[in-house]
Structure formats: C-alpha cells, structure tokens
Short mmCIF file of C-alpha atoms in Angstrom, two decimals:
data_model
loop_
_atom_site.label_atom_id
_atom_site.label_comp_id
_atom_site.label_asym_id
_atom_site.label_seq_id
_atom_site.Cartn_x
_atom_site.Cartn_y
_atom_site.Cartn_z
CA UNK B 1 18.04 -7.27 32.55
CA UNK B 2 21.30 -7.78 34.18
CA UNK B 3 23.18 -10.73 34.71
CA UNK B 4 25.24 -12.53 37.34
CA UNK B 5 28.03 -14.89 36.55
CA UNK B 6 28.10 -18.31 38.26
CA UNK B 7 31.61 -19.52 39.77
CA UNK B 8 31.84 -22.16 37.24
CA UNK B 9 32.79 -19.43 34.65
CA UNK B 10 36.45 -19.26 36.31
CA UNK B 11 37.06 -22.88 35.45
CA UNK B 12 37.30 -21.78 32.09
CA UNK B 13 39.28 -18.40 32.16
CA UNK B 14 41.41 -19.11 28.81
CA UNK B 15 37.85 -18.98 26.74
CA UNK B 16 36.42 -16.13 28.98
CA UNK B 17 33.56 -14.74 27.07
CA UNK B 18 31.33 -11.85 28.21
CA UNK B 19 27.60 -13.25 27.49
CA UNK B 20 25.24 -10.22 26.72
CA UNK B 21 21.62 -11.23 26.60
CA UNK B 22 21.01 -8.49 23.81
CA UNK B 23 17.38 -8.64 24.59
CA UNK B 24 16.95 -7.41 27.92
CA UNK B 25 20.85 -7.45 29.43
CA UNK B 26 22.06 -4.38 31.44
CA UNK B 27 23.87 -3.60 34.61
CA UNK B 28 21.73 -3.86 37.37
CA UNK B 29 21.27 -4.14 41.49
CA UNK B 30 19.58 -6.83 42.75
CA UNK B 31 16.86 -4.53 43.87
CA UNK B 32 16.14 -3.42 40.72
CA UNK B 33 15.36 -6.72 39.34
CA UNK B 34 13.63 -8.55 42.23
CA UNK B 35 9.94 -9.67 41.27
CA UNK B 36 7.72 -10.47 44.46
CA UNK B 37 5.32 -12.45 42.27
CA UNK B 38 8.41 -14.46 40.85
CA UNK B 39 10.97 -14.07 43.08
CA UNK B 40 12.86 -17.08 41.82
CA UNK B 41 12.29 -16.37 38.02
CA UNK B 42 15.42 -15.85 35.67
CA UNK B 43 16.94 -16.55 32.39
CA UNK B 44 20.13 -18.88 32.45
CA UNK B 45 22.40 -19.21 29.40
CA UNK B 46 24.22 -22.56 29.62
CA UNK B 47 27.34 -23.09 27.34
CA UNK B 48 28.40 -26.75 27.02
CA UNK B 49 31.56 -27.94 25.73
CA UNK B 50 30.89 -31.17 24.38
CA UNK B 51 34.03 -32.07 22.30
CA UNK B 52 37.75 -30.97 21.35
CA UNK B 53 38.85 -30.13 18.01
CA UNK B 54 42.36 -29.45 16.69
CA UNK B 55 42.34 -25.57 17.05
CA UNK B 56 39.45 -25.35 19.42
CA UNK B 57 35.79 -27.02 20.58
CA UNK B 58 32.28 -27.54 19.96
CA UNK B 59 29.70 -26.16 22.07
CA UNK B 60 25.95 -25.94 22.68
CA UNK B 61 24.60 -22.99 24.26
CA UNK B 62 21.10 -23.29 25.65
CA UNK B 63 18.97 -20.67 26.74
CA UNK B 64 16.33 -21.50 29.35
CA UNK B 65 13.62 -19.41 30.60
CA UNK B 66 12.69 -20.03 34.05
CA UNK B 67 10.54 -16.94 34.49
CA UNK B 68 6.99 -18.21 35.64
CA UNK B 69 5.13 -15.88 33.24
CA UNK B 70 7.82 -13.61 31.11
CA UNK B 71 8.45 -15.31 27.74
CA UNK B 72 10.38 -13.96 25.26
CA UNK B 73 8.10 -13.04 22.09
CA UNK B 74 8.95 -11.80 18.57
CA UNK B 75 11.22 -10.80 17.10
CA UNK B 76 12.75 -13.26 19.82
CA UNK B 77 16.25 -13.53 21.39
CA UNK B 78 19.43 -12.57 20.38
CA UNK B 79 22.61 -13.53 22.17
CA UNK B 80 25.94 -11.79 21.67
CA UNK B 81 29.33 -11.86 23.51
CA UNK B 82 33.25 -10.79 23.21
CA UNK B 83 35.61 -13.36 22.51
CA UNK B 84 38.92 -13.21 24.69
CA UNK B 85 41.51 -14.32 22.07
CA UNK B 86 41.08 -14.43 18.37
CA UNK B 87 38.66 -16.84 18.27
CA UNK B 88 36.06 -17.50 14.73
CA UNK B 89 33.10 -19.68 14.35
CA UNK B 90 33.62 -22.28 11.89
CA UNK B 91 29.92 -23.49 11.80
CA UNK B 92 26.58 -23.45 13.38
CA UNK B 93 23.80 -25.46 13.71
CA UNK B 94 20.35 -24.38 15.02
CA UNK B 95 21.22 -20.59 14.90
CA UNK B 96 23.32 -18.51 12.76
CA UNK B 97 25.31 -15.06 13.34
CA UNK B 98 23.73 -11.89 12.15
CA UNK B 99 27.17 -10.58 10.63
CA UNK B 100 30.41 -12.42 9.35
CA UNK B 101 33.10 -10.12 9.95
CA UNK B 102 36.32 -9.77 8.43
CA UNK B 103 37.66 -13.21 7.08
CA UNK B 104 39.77 -11.76 4.74
CA UNK B 105 42.83 -13.88 6.17
CA UNK B 106 41.24 -17.18 5.73
CA UNK B 107 41.90 -18.67 2.48
CA UNK B 108 39.42 -21.78 1.25
CA UNK B 109 37.46 -22.82 4.09
CA UNK B 110 36.01 -19.58 5.26
CA UNK B 111 34.37 -19.49 9.00
CA UNK B 112 30.98 -18.55 9.41
CA UNK B 113 31.86 -15.76 11.67
CA UNK B 114 34.84 -14.10 12.27
CA UNK B 115 33.61 -11.04 14.46
CA UNK B 116 35.53 -10.20 17.62
CA UNK B 117 31.98 -9.45 19.50
CA UNK B 118 29.64 -11.86 17.35
CA UNK B 119 25.51 -11.78 17.81
CA UNK B 120 23.54 -14.77 17.36
CA UNK B 121 19.85 -15.15 16.66
CA UNK B 122 17.43 -18.43 16.19
CA UNK B 123 16.77 -19.94 13.12
CA UNK B 124 12.82 -19.40 11.50
CA UNK B 125 10.56 -22.75 11.82
CA UNK B 126 10.78 -24.93 8.65
CA UNK B 127 14.69 -24.70 8.15
CA UNK B 128 16.26 -27.94 6.78
CA UNK B 129 16.92 -30.75 9.06
CA UNK B 130 20.58 -30.89 8.83
CA UNK B 131 20.68 -27.30 9.93
CA UNK B 132 18.91 -28.16 13.05
CA UNK B 133 19.50 -29.19 16.65
CA UNK B 134 17.20 -30.11 19.60
CA UNK B 135 15.10 -27.06 21.15
CA UNK B 136 15.89 -24.83 17.81
CA UNK B 137 14.56 -22.80 15.10
CA UNK B 138 11.38 -21.20 16.84
CA UNK B 139 12.12 -17.83 15.48
CA UNK B 140 13.70 -16.69 18.81
CA UNK B 141 10.50 -17.37 20.84
CA UNK B 142 10.53 -19.00 24.39
CA UNK B 143 7.85 -19.99 26.54
CA UNK B 144 7.55 -19.11 30.06
CA UNK B 145 8.18 -21.65 32.35
CA UNK B 146 4.61 -22.22 34.05
CA UNK B 147 2.77 -21.50 30.65
CA UNK B 148 4.42 -23.92 28.01
CA UNK B 149 7.61 -25.55 30.11
CA UNK B 150 8.22 -28.08 27.06
CA UNK B 151 8.91 -24.93 24.93
CA UNK B 152 10.67 -22.84 27.51
CA UNK B 153 14.47 -23.52 26.14
CA UNK B 154 16.46 -22.64 23.05
CA UNK B 155 19.59 -23.98 21.80
CA UNK B 156 22.08 -23.67 19.29
CA UNK B 157 25.49 -25.36 18.54
CA UNK B 158 28.84 -23.75 17.29
CA UNK B 159 32.33 -24.90 16.25
CA UNK B 160 34.85 -22.58 17.75
CA UNK B 161 38.15 -22.44 15.88
CA UNK B 162 41.53 -20.23 16.90
CA UNK B 163 40.72 -20.97 20.36
CA UNK B 164 44.31 -21.82 21.45
CA UNK B 165 43.76 -24.88 22.35
CA UNK B 166 46.06 -27.02 19.95
CA UNK B 167 45.01 -30.36 21.46
CA UNK B 168 47.17 -29.79 24.41
CA UNK B 169 44.79 -32.18 26.16
CA UNK B 170 45.40 -36.06 25.64
CA UNK B 171 41.58 -36.89 27.00
CA UNK B 172 38.73 -35.51 26.06
CA UNK B 173 37.21 -32.89 28.60
CA UNK B 174 33.81 -31.65 29.22
CA UNK B 175 33.22 -28.23 30.59
CA UNK B 176 30.32 -26.30 31.29
CA UNK B 177 29.47 -22.74 32.91
CA UNK B 178 26.63 -20.53 33.14
CA UNK B 179 25.35 -17.08 33.18
CA UNK B 180 22.14 -16.10 34.76
CA UNK B 181 19.75 -12.91 33.67
CA UNK B 182 17.18 -11.34 35.84
CA UNK B 183 14.48 -8.98 34.81
CA UNK B 184 14.08 -5.47 35.44
CA UNK B 185 10.85 -3.77 33.58
CA UNK B 186 12.33 -0.76 35.10
CA UNK B 187 15.73 -1.11 32.95
CA UNK B 188 13.87 -2.91 29.97
CA UNK B 189 11.62 0.34 29.28
CA UNK B 190 11.17 3.97 30.29
CA UNK B 191 7.13 3.83 30.12
CA UNK B 192 4.46 1.21 31.53
CA UNK B 193 3.14 -0.79 28.48
CA UNK B 194 -0.60 -1.75 30.00
CA UNK B 195 -3.14 -0.12 32.09
CA UNK B 196 -6.15 -1.40 33.97
CA UNK B 197 -9.90 -0.22 34.28
CA UNK B 198 -12.61 -1.07 36.30
CA UNK B 199 -16.30 -1.21 36.84
CA UNK B 200 -19.27 -3.18 38.60
CA UNK B 201 -22.80 -4.02 38.56
CA UNK B 202 -23.61 -2.00 41.64
CA UNK B 203 -22.07 1.10 40.07
CA UNK B 204 -22.65 2.77 37.06
CA UNK B 205 -19.33 4.47 37.15
CA UNK B 206 -16.61 3.06 35.00
CA UNK B 207 -13.08 3.86 36.21
CA UNK B 208 -10.70 4.68 33.05
CA UNK B 209 -7.33 3.90 33.03
CA UNK B 210 -5.64 6.75 34.41
CA UNK B 211 -4.61 9.40 32.34
CA UNK B 212 -1.30 9.03 30.36
CA UNK B 213 -0.15 6.01 32.30
CA UNK B 214 1.94 4.86 29.52
CA UNK B 215 2.61 8.44 27.62
CA UNK B 216 0.52 11.46 26.41
CA UNK B 217 -0.32 12.38 23.13
CA UNK B 218 1.58 15.40 22.13
CA UNK B 219 -1.19 17.72 21.25
CA UNK B 220 -4.40 17.85 19.59
CA UNK B 221 -3.02 18.98 16.41
CA UNK B 222 -0.12 16.23 16.36
CA UNK B 223 -1.54 12.74 15.44
CA UNK B 224 2.38 11.44 14.88
CA UNK B 225 2.50 9.71 18.33
CA UNK B 226 -0.70 7.51 17.72
CA UNK B 227 -3.32 6.59 15.31
CA UNK B 228 -6.89 7.98 15.23
CA UNK B 229 -9.07 4.72 14.92
CA UNK B 230 -11.64 6.98 12.51
CA UNK B 231 -9.18 8.21 10.64
CA UNK B 232 -9.71 7.62 6.56
CA UNK B 233 -7.25 5.13 4.93
CA UNK B 234 -6.94 3.47 8.30
CA UNK B 235 -4.79 0.79 6.95
CA UNK B 236 -2.67 2.62 4.91
CA UNK B 237 -1.64 5.13 7.39
CA UNK B 238 -0.95 1.88 9.78
CA UNK B 239 1.26 0.48 6.94
CA UNK B 240 3.21 2.98 6.41
CA UNK B 241 3.98 3.42 10.07
CA UNK B 242 4.74 -0.06 10.70
CA UNK B 243 7.22 -0.86 7.85
CA UNK B 244 10.48 -2.16 9.61
CA UNK B 245 9.45 -0.28 12.86
CA UNK B 246 9.17 -2.47 15.95
CA UNK B 247 7.97 0.34 18.07
CA UNK B 248 4.20 0.08 19.32
CA UNK B 249 1.80 2.03 17.04
CA UNK B 250 -1.29 2.82 19.27
CA UNK B 251 -4.68 4.31 18.95
CA UNK B 252 -4.83 7.33 20.31
CA UNK B 253 -6.60 7.08 23.62
CA UNK B 254 -6.39 9.11 26.85
CA UNK B 255 -3.90 6.59 28.47
CA UNK B 256 -2.04 5.70 25.55
CA UNK B 257 -1.25 2.10 26.65
CA UNK B 258 -0.85 -0.61 24.16
CA UNK B 259 -2.88 -2.71 26.11
CA UNK B 260 -5.64 -2.17 28.58
CA UNK B 261 -7.17 -4.79 31.31
CA UNK B 262 -11.05 -4.37 31.93
CA UNK B 263 -11.87 -6.05 35.31
CA UNK B 264 -15.72 -5.85 35.81
CA UNK B 265 -17.50 -7.47 38.50
CA UNK B 266 -20.48 -8.78 36.89
CA UNK B 267 -22.60 -10.76 39.18
CA UNK B 268 -23.60 -11.61 42.63
CA UNK B 269 -25.06 -14.93 43.82
CA UNK B 270 -25.54 -16.09 47.55
CA UNK B 271 -22.44 -18.32 47.73
CA UNK B 272 -20.39 -17.35 44.16
CA UNK B 273 -19.28 -14.01 42.47
CA UNK B 274 -18.46 -13.60 39.10
CA UNK B 275 -16.09 -11.28 37.26
CA UNK B 276 -15.49 -10.54 33.42
CA UNK B 277 -12.05 -10.14 32.36
CA UNK B 278 -11.21 -8.34 28.72
CA UNK B 279 -7.95 -7.67 27.56
CA UNK B 280 -7.99 -5.06 24.45
CA UNK B 281 -5.01 -4.29 22.12
CA UNK B 282 -4.90 -0.69 21.07
CA UNK B 283 -1.34 -1.69 19.26
CA UNK B 284 -1.59 -1.79 15.35
CA UNK B 285 1.73 -3.07 15.36
CA UNK B 286 1.45 -6.17 16.89
CA UNK B 287 -0.24 -9.60 17.35
CA UNK B 288 0.29 -10.93 20.97
CA UNK B 289 1.10 -14.56 20.56
CA UNK B 290 0.83 -16.61 23.82
CA UNK B 291 0.16 -13.81 26.00
CA UNK B 292 -0.27 -14.09 29.42
CA UNK B 293 -2.01 -12.30 32.39
CA UNK B 294 -0.85 -12.33 36.28
CA UNK B 295 -3.41 -11.20 38.53
CA UNK B 296 -3.31 -10.88 42.58
CA UNK B 297 -6.33 -11.12 44.44
CA UNK B 298 -7.20 -12.86 47.84
CA UNK B 299 -9.92 -14.65 46.55
CA UNK B 300 -7.74 -16.87 43.91
CA UNK B 301 -7.84 -19.51 47.06
CA UNK B 302 -11.25 -19.90 45.97
CA UNK B 303 -11.60 -19.71 42.38
CA UNK B 304 -14.13 -22.04 40.72
CA UNK B 305 -13.70 -21.99 37.23
CA UNK B 306 -12.05 -19.77 34.84
CA UNK B 307 -14.54 -20.11 31.73
CA UNK B 308 -12.42 -19.30 28.40
CA UNK B 309 -8.86 -18.86 29.88
CA UNK B 310 -6.51 -21.42 30.98
CA UNK B 311 -5.62 -21.11 34.65
CA UNK B 312 -2.73 -21.93 36.87
CA UNK B 313 -2.16 -21.04 40.77
CA UNK B 314 1.02 -19.11 41.03
CA UNK B 315 2.42 -19.36 44.85
CA UNK B 316 5.62 -17.74 45.28
CA UNK B 317 5.19 -17.90 48.98
CA UNK B 318 3.70 -21.64 49.48
CA UNK B 319 1.36 -20.30 52.59
CA UNK B 320 -0.08 -17.70 50.39
CA UNK B 321 -2.26 -18.41 47.21
CA UNK B 322 -3.58 -15.23 46.12
CA UNK B 323 -2.17 -14.89 42.71
CA UNK B 324 -3.10 -16.46 39.30
CA UNK B 325 -1.82 -16.98 35.84
CA UNK B 326 -4.12 -16.68 33.12
CA UNK B 327 -3.70 -17.50 29.45
CA UNK B 328 -5.40 -18.13 26.03
CA UNK B 329 -6.64 -21.73 25.11
CA UNK B 330 -4.72 -22.81 21.95
CA UNK B 331 -6.16 -22.29 18.51
CA UNK B 332 -9.31 -20.30 20.22
CA UNK B 333 -8.01 -17.03 21.98
CA UNK B 334 -4.07 -17.82 22.46
CA UNK B 335 -3.38 -14.98 19.89
CA UNK B 336 -4.53 -11.29 20.80
CA UNK B 337 -5.11 -9.72 17.30
CA UNK B 338 -3.78 -6.19 16.60
CA UNK B 339 -5.88 -3.07 17.34
CA UNK B 340 -9.22 -3.38 15.71
CA UNK B 341 -12.44 -5.11 15.91
CA UNK B 342 -10.82 -8.46 16.68
CA UNK B 343 -8.19 -6.81 18.85
CA UNK B 344 -9.68 -8.28 22.13
CA UNK B 345 -10.05 -11.41 24.32
CA UNK B 346 -12.00 -12.08 27.26
CA UNK B 347 -13.14 -14.74 29.81
CA UNK B 348 -14.99 -14.92 33.03
CA UNK B 349 -14.23 -16.05 36.30
CA UNK B 350 -16.22 -17.70 38.98
CA UNK B 351 -15.40 -17.22 42.66
CA UNK B 352 -16.52 -19.01 45.71
CA UNK B 353 -17.26 -16.69 48.82
CA UNK B 354 -15.48 -17.03 52.24
CA UNK B 355 -17.51 -15.57 54.55
CA UNK B 356 -14.88 -14.36 56.70
CA UNK B 357 -13.27 -12.26 54.35
CA UNK B 358 -15.45 -11.45 51.44
CA UNK B 359 -17.13 -8.09 50.82
CA UNK B 360 -17.85 -5.70 47.92
CA UNK B 361 -16.92 -2.62 50.27
CA UNK B 362 -14.02 -0.53 50.00
CA UNK B 363 -12.75 -1.90 46.80
CA UNK B 364 -11.74 -5.25 48.01
CA UNK B 365 -13.44 -7.16 45.03
CA UNK B 366 -11.00 -5.45 42.52
CA UNK B 367 -7.67 -6.82 41.90
CA UNK B 368 -4.26 -5.86 44.18
CA UNK B 369 -2.02 -6.13 41.07
CA UNK B 370 -2.26 -7.03 37.38
CA UNK B 371 0.78 -8.11 34.94
CA UNK B 372 0.43 -8.29 31.22
CA UNK B 373 3.12 -10.55 29.46
CA UNK B 374 5.34 -9.97 32.58
CA UNK B 375 4.89 -6.05 32.81
CA UNK B 376 3.25 -4.45 35.92
CA UNK B 377 -0.01 -2.58 34.72
CA UNK B 378 -0.80 0.94 35.89
CA UNK B 379 -3.88 0.37 38.54
CA UNK B 380 -6.27 3.59 38.90
CA UNK B 381 -6.08 4.99 42.68
CA UNK B 382 -8.04 3.40 45.08
CA UNK B 383 -9.83 6.29 46.03
CA UNK B 384 -11.40 6.30 42.47
CA UNK B 385 -12.58 2.60 42.31
CA UNK B 386 -16.47 2.26 42.17
CA UNK B 387 -18.11 2.23 45.48
CA UNK B 388 -21.28 0.57 46.73
CA UNK B 389 -24.23 3.22 46.55
CA UNK B 390 -24.82 3.13 50.21
CA UNK B 391 -21.03 3.21 50.88
CA UNK B 392 -20.59 6.07 48.61
CA UNK B 393 -23.58 8.30 49.91
CA UNK B 394 -22.50 7.31 53.58
CA UNK B 395 -18.97 8.58 52.87
CA UNK B 396 -19.71 11.40 50.75
CA UNK B 397 -22.89 13.09 52.67
CA UNK B 398 -22.61 11.94 56.30
CA UNK B 399 -20.14 14.75 57.18
CA UNK B 400 -22.40 17.51 55.50
CA UNK B 401 -25.59 15.96 56.66
CA UNK B 402 -24.10 16.26 60.05
CA UNK B 403 -23.25 19.57 59.74
CA UNK B 404 -26.72 20.61 58.43
CA UNK B 405 -28.80 18.63 61.31
CA UNK B 406 -26.48 20.43 64.00
CA UNK B 407 -27.26 23.92 62.08
CA UNK B 408 -31.08 23.19 61.62
CA UNK B 409 -31.21 22.44 65.38
CA UNK B 410 -29.35 25.27 66.79
CA UNK B 411 -31.28 27.58 64.50
CA UNK B 412 -34.76 25.93 65.66
CA UNK B 413 -33.60 26.31 69.10
CA UNK B 414 -32.74 30.02 68.56
CA UNK B 415 -36.18 30.80 67.04
CA UNK B 416 -38.44 29.26 70.05
CA UNK B 417 -35.98 30.93 72.62
#
C-alpha cells in the first residue's frame, strides 16, 4: 500500500503530518498498486479540524474503505504519523495511542500521548459510551465498500495541543485534508495467500493447486514450517505455535497456502449448467470473518442463482459484466473457521447458457481469475485443466494415430509390391 497526498494538504502546512497507514502503506508506483478489477478502489484518510483550542485544535480522523472487495480484518488498522512541531495529544475518543511517550515536562494535566510519531489503534467493541464517537470501536475491522458500505469507515477524535496556534484566529475556521492509499499485493506480502484447484463431472482428473503455490515445505523431516493434521496432540501443537504469533500456521500440503478455492463443474442441463465452489481454510491460526471471493468468468452475465453465498456483480467497465463478488450469509457461513473439520464453506452456482458462447471445450467453463479477501489466487496452468474426453483423446492421440496409419499404409503397399 502506498499513499498520494491530496492538494488540500498544502493549505495546512503549519500542521503538516505524514500519515502512514501502518497496516499496508509503503512507497510505490501507480502501476504496482493498480487493480483492473477495482480500478478506483482506495482507502481515504480524512483529517477534519472541527474546532480550535487555546493551544491547538480538535480533529476527527476518519478512515474510509472505498475498495470494492478488500476489507481490513483482525487485528485491524493502525494509523501513524509524525508531527511537524512539538504537538501532543491531550485526549482521544474512539481510539487510543499505543504508547504514551515521554510526558515528564508536563505537571498536573498529563497528555494522552507525547510521542513525536504516535500510532493510534481502534478501541474494542463494548467500550463505555463516553469514550465513543460515531463509526468507532470495532477493533480496527473495516468492511469493504461493496460487501457492507454501512461499516466501511472507522473514526476517532483527538485533541491536539502545543500546535503553535495560540488562538491567532479570531473566528472559528474548519480545515480538511485527505490522504489516499491504494493497495498493492506485491508490496503487502512476499508470497501468495491462496490457490485454486479444478475438477469436472466429465473428467475424473482433479487438478490440484500448483505445487509450492504459496511456499514449499522445507524438507520432509522438518515440520516447523507447517502442521501435520494427523499429528498426535494436534491442538497443543497449534496452541504452542500460535501464541502471540499473527503469522499463518498452515497445514502441511503440496501448495502450502492458507486458503484453497475449488471450482467443480457439477452438472450440465439443456439450458443451464451448475458449479460447486468450496473454500477450504488450511490456516490453524485464523478464522476469516466477513470473507469474500471475487471470480472472473464470462458467464456471470447470466448467473441465475447463488444458493448459499451472497452475490453482487462487479462491473469495473460498464459494458462488461464478467466479475462477481461472493460472500457468506450472515450468521450462517459468513465466518470461515480455522483449519479442521469445520474449516470450509461452499455453495453452488447456477448459470444460464448463452448458445453463442457456451462450451465445455478448452477449459472455457473454468474461471479466469479468483481473488480471496482481495488477494489474487494462484491458478493451475491452462494446459492442466480437465479436458472433455473426446477433446483430450483427439488432442493426445490424433498425431500419433496419423503417423501409425501412414506407416501401416506404406508397409501394406510395400508388402504387396
């Protein structure tokens, strides 16, 4: 994630702050952070000064998640900046600084935070009402814009002192500036976090996730990089690895991904065809709340029904409707549990056929691209897709059979000369 500072920031140069969205932000180029499926998606941080005080001001800071399908999940957002002068935070509502810093020069009334570069986090749900403001106190979790727009923002209020204002303004003035961040999966993480496997009713081949999609096991005798699901005392092993450790603790697999998405072409009707989608969690250290899946396939313009997932069309380009966002039904399957017997969710999709485009040939019925929680999943190579039996036999044996036929004919003719 990187950020672009809007021109309005120059209006407030006396209080310039460098906002760092600690969860994702880093330097980037525009090409690294461009997502063709969400070209306008961003996170906007808005700093509103609502009043002036004797030595500073009161501001409300709001983080808006304008990304269509990427949400901020637990452990939640954290926001940091560096003051231009010797500012302090006297008090806060709806958030708190992670460290107080050195406030030893203050006697009596002690500031909430005296650090030159403070970091602020959201408060947890259930905090007393006199410490809350609107859109606060969700543990730093912010929903994506398409999935839950009512919860796609988070706010906190702070009273800033020692800002050098000294009430030089006679009339009250309000000021606002924005910082905009766009997401880059390349910068956010070194390796992918999900992969895709494929199967169909017309071919017994199950195409697995590509080997080492998200990493490789160090070696057969070294189990520190993953957890054997058949290991004795599995719960105690996972517990010992997961204490205060935010990193994924994945089940030992050939792909080593925390998440696998399986696309199975299930049934073929005269006017419709049916797919089963299964998402499996191989991460023992994470329950995925408010998960979502984004799938690109040309037949989504004729999706008839999604049986157990919510569905919304994403049309980044208005004349093309080939991208769908799927997510769980609240209180039913909106939480993808950690690895184990309950660590999967599934639904079936019913598509109506378009006779001008529909075919099972050459892998057309498989998705072009899949995202889980905004991360692009590793797809199998197209030449590994399950082929129609007649297509595969024709493709594999026709050249050989042609050669055999020619040689047989030549041998026959030679024998009768």
